[in-house]
PDB file of C-alpha atoms in Angstrom:
ATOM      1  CA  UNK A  66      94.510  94.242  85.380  1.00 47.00           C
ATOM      2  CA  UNK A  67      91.435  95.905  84.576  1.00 54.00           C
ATOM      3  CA  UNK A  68      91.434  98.929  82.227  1.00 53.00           C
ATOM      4  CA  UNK A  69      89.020 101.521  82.264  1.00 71.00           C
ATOM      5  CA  UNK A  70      86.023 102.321  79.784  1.00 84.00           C
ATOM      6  CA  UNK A  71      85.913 105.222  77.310  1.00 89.00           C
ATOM      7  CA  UNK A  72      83.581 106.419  75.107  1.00 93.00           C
ATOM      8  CA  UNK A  73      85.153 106.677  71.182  1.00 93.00           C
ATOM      9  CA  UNK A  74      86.145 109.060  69.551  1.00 95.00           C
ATOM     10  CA  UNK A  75      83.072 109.577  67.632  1.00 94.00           C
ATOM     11  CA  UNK A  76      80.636 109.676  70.580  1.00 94.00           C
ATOM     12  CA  UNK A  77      82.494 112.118  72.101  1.00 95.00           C
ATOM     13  CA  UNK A  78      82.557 114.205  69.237  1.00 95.00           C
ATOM     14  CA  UNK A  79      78.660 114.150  68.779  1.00 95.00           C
ATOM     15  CA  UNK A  80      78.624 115.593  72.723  1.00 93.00           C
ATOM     16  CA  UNK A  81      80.417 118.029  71.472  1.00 92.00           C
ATOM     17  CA  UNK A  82      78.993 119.105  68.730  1.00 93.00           C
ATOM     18  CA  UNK A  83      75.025 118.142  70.368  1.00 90.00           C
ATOM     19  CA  UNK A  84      75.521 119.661  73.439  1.00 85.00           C
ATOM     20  CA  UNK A  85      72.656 117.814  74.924  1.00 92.00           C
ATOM     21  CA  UNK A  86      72.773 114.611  76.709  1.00 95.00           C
ATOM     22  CA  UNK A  87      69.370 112.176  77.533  1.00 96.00           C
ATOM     23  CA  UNK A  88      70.498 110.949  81.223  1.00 96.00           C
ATOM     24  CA  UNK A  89      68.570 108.415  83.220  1.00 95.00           C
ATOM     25  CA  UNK A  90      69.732 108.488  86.566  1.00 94.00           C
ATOM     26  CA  UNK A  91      69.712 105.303  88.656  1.00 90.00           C
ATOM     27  CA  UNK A  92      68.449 102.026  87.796  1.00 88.00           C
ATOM     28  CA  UNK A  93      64.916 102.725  88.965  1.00 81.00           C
ATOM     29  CA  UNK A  94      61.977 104.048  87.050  1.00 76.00           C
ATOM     30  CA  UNK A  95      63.572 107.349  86.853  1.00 77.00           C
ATOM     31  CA  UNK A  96      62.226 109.273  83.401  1.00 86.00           C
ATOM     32  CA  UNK A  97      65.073 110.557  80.802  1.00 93.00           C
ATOM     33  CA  UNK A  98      65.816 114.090  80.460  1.00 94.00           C
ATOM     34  CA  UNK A  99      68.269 116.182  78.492  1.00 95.00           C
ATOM     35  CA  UNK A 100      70.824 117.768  80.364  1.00 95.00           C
ATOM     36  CA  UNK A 101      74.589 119.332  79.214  1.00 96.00           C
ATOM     37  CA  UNK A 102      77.068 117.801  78.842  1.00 97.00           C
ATOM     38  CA  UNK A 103      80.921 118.201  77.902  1.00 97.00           C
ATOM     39  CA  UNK A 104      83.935 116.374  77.433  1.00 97.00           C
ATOM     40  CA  UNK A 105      87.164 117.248  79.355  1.00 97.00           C
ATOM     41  CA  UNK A 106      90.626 115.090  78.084  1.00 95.00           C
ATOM     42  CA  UNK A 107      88.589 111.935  76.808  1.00 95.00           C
ATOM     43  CA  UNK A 108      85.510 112.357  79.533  1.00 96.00           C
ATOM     44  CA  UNK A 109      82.522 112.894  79.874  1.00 97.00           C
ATOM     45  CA  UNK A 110      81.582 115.659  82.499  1.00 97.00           C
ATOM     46  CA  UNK A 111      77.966 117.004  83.730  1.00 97.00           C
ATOM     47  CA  UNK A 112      76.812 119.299  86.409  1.00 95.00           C
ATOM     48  CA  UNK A 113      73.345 120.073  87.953  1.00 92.00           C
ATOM     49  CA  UNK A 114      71.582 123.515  87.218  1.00 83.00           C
ATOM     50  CA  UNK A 115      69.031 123.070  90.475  1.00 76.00           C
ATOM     51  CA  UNK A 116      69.528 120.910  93.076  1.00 75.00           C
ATOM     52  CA  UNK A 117      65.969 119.780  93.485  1.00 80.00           C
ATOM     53  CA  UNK A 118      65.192 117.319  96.238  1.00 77.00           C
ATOM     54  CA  UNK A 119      64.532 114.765  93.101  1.00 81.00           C
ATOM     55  CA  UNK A 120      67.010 115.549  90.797  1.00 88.00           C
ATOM     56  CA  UNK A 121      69.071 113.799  88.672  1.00 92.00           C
ATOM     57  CA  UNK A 122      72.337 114.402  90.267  1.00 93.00           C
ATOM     58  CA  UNK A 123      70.444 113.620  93.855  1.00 92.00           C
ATOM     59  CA  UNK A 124      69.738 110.258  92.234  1.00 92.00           C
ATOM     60  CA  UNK A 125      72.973 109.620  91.038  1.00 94.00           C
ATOM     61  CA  UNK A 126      74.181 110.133  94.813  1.00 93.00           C
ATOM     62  CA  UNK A 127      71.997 107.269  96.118  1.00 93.00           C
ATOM     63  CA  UNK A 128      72.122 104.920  92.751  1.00 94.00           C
ATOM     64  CA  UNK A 129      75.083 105.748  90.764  1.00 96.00           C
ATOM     65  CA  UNK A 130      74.374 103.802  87.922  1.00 97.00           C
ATOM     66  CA  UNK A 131      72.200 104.647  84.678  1.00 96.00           C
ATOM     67  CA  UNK A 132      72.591 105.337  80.928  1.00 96.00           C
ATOM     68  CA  UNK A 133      73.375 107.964  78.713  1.00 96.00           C
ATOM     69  CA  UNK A 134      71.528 108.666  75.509  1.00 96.00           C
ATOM     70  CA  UNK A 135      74.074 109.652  72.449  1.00 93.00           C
ATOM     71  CA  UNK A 136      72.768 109.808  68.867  1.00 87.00           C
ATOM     72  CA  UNK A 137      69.569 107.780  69.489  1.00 88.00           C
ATOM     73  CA  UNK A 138      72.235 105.251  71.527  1.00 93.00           C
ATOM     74  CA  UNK A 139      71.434 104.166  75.180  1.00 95.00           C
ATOM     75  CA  UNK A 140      74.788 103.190  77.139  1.00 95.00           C
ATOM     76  CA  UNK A 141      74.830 102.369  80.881  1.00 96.00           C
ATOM     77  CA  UNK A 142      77.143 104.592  82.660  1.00 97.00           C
ATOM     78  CA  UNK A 143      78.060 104.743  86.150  1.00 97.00           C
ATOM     79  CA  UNK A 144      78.283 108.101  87.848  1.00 97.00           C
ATOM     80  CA  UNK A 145      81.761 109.067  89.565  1.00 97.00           C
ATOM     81  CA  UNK A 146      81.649 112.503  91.878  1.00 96.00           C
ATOM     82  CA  UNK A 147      84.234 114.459  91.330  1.00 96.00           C
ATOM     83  CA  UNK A 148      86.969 115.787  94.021  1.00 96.00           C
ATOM     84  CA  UNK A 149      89.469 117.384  92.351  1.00 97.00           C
ATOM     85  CA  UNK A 150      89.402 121.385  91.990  1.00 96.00           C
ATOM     86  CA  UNK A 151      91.678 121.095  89.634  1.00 97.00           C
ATOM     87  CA  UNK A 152      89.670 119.228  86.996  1.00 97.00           C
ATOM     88  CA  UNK A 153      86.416 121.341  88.029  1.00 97.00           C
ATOM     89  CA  UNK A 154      88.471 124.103  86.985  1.00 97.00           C
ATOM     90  CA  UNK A 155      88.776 122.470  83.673  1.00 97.00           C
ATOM     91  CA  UNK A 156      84.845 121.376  83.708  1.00 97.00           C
ATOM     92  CA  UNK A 157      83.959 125.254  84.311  1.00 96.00           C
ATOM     93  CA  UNK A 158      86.245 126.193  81.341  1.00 96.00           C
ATOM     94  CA  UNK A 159      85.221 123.803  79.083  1.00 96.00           C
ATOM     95  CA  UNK A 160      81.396 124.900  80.064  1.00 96.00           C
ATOM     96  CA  UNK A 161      82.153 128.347  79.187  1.00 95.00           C
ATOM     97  CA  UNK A 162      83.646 127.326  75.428  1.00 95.00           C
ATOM     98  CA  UNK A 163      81.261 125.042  75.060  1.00 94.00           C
ATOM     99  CA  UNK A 164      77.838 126.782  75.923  1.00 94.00           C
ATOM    100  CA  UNK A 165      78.740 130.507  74.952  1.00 92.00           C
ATOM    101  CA  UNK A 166      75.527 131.796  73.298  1.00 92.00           C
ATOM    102  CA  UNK A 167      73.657 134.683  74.692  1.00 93.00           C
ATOM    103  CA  UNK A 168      71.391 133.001  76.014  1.00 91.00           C
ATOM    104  CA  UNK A 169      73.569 130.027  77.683  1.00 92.00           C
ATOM    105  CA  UNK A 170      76.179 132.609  79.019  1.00 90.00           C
ATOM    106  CA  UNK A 171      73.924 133.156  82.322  1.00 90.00           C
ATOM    107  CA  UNK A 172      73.383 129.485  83.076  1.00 91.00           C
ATOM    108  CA  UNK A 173      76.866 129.148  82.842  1.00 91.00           C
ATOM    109  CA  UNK A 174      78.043 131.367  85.302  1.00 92.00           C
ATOM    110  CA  UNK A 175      75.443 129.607  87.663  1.00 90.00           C
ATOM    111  CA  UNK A 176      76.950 126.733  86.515  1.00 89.00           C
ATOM    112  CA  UNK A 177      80.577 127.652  87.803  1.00 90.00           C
ATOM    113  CA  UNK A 178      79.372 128.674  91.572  1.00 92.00           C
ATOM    114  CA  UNK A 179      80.078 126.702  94.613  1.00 92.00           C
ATOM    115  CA  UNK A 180      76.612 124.674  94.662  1.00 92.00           C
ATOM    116  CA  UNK A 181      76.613 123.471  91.075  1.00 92.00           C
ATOM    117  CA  UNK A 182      80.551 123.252  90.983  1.00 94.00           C
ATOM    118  CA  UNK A 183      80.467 120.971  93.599  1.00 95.00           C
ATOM    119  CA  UNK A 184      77.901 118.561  91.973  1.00 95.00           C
ATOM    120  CA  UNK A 185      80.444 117.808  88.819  1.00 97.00           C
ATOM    121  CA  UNK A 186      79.863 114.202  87.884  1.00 97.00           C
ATOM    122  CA  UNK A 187      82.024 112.056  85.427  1.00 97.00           C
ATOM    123  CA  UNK A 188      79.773 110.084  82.886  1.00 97.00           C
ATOM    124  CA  UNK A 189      81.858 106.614  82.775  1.00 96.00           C
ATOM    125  CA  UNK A 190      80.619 104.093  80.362  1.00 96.00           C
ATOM    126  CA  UNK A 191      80.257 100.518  81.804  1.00 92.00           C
TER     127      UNK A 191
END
């Protein structure tokens, strides 16, 4: 039986604590960019600002796999969509604690709406 991947401990804790993620989406030629990120029970969790034809998340959609960039560390992820209200419940939340400066606050609330809820993608480490 196969188990599944997690990121330690430690890299989790530097998402935390950086708040900004490098993401290349898909496998192509597709340039890095910094994006937030946060980590909900053990995982990693992002969620697209603008949905842009070309975005990121739009990429992820037709090549899910790619890398994440952690503390000058590349590791190829694969990106999982999420379903469950539930957890984008807890993805909102964590959001909110996470990215609660004046100047964040707005985003956030954009964040939490029906478009970019619904584009709330797991990070999982291959």
């Amino acid at each position: 039986m196969r188990t599944k991947k997690r990121f330690t401990n430690e890299i989790l804790e530097t998402i935390r604590k950086d708040k900004i993620v490098g993401i290349r989406a898909g496998r192509g030629p597709h340039r890095i960019i910094g994006i937030w990120a946060v980590v909900v029970g053990g995982r990693v969790f992002v969620r697209s600002w603008g949905l842009k034809p070309r975005s990121w998340w739009r990429m992820f959609l037709e090549d899910p796999y790619g890398s994440i960039f952690i503390a000058d560390l590349e590791f190829p992820i694969r990106a999982v969509q999420t379903r469950s209200e539930r957890l984008k419940d807890l993805v909102s939340l964590a959001f909110r604690e996470q990215y609660n400066t004046p100047g964040s606050i707005q985003y956030v609330k954009e964040m939490s709406r029906k478009k970019s809820r619904e584009t709330t993608t797991e990070l999982v480490p291959m």
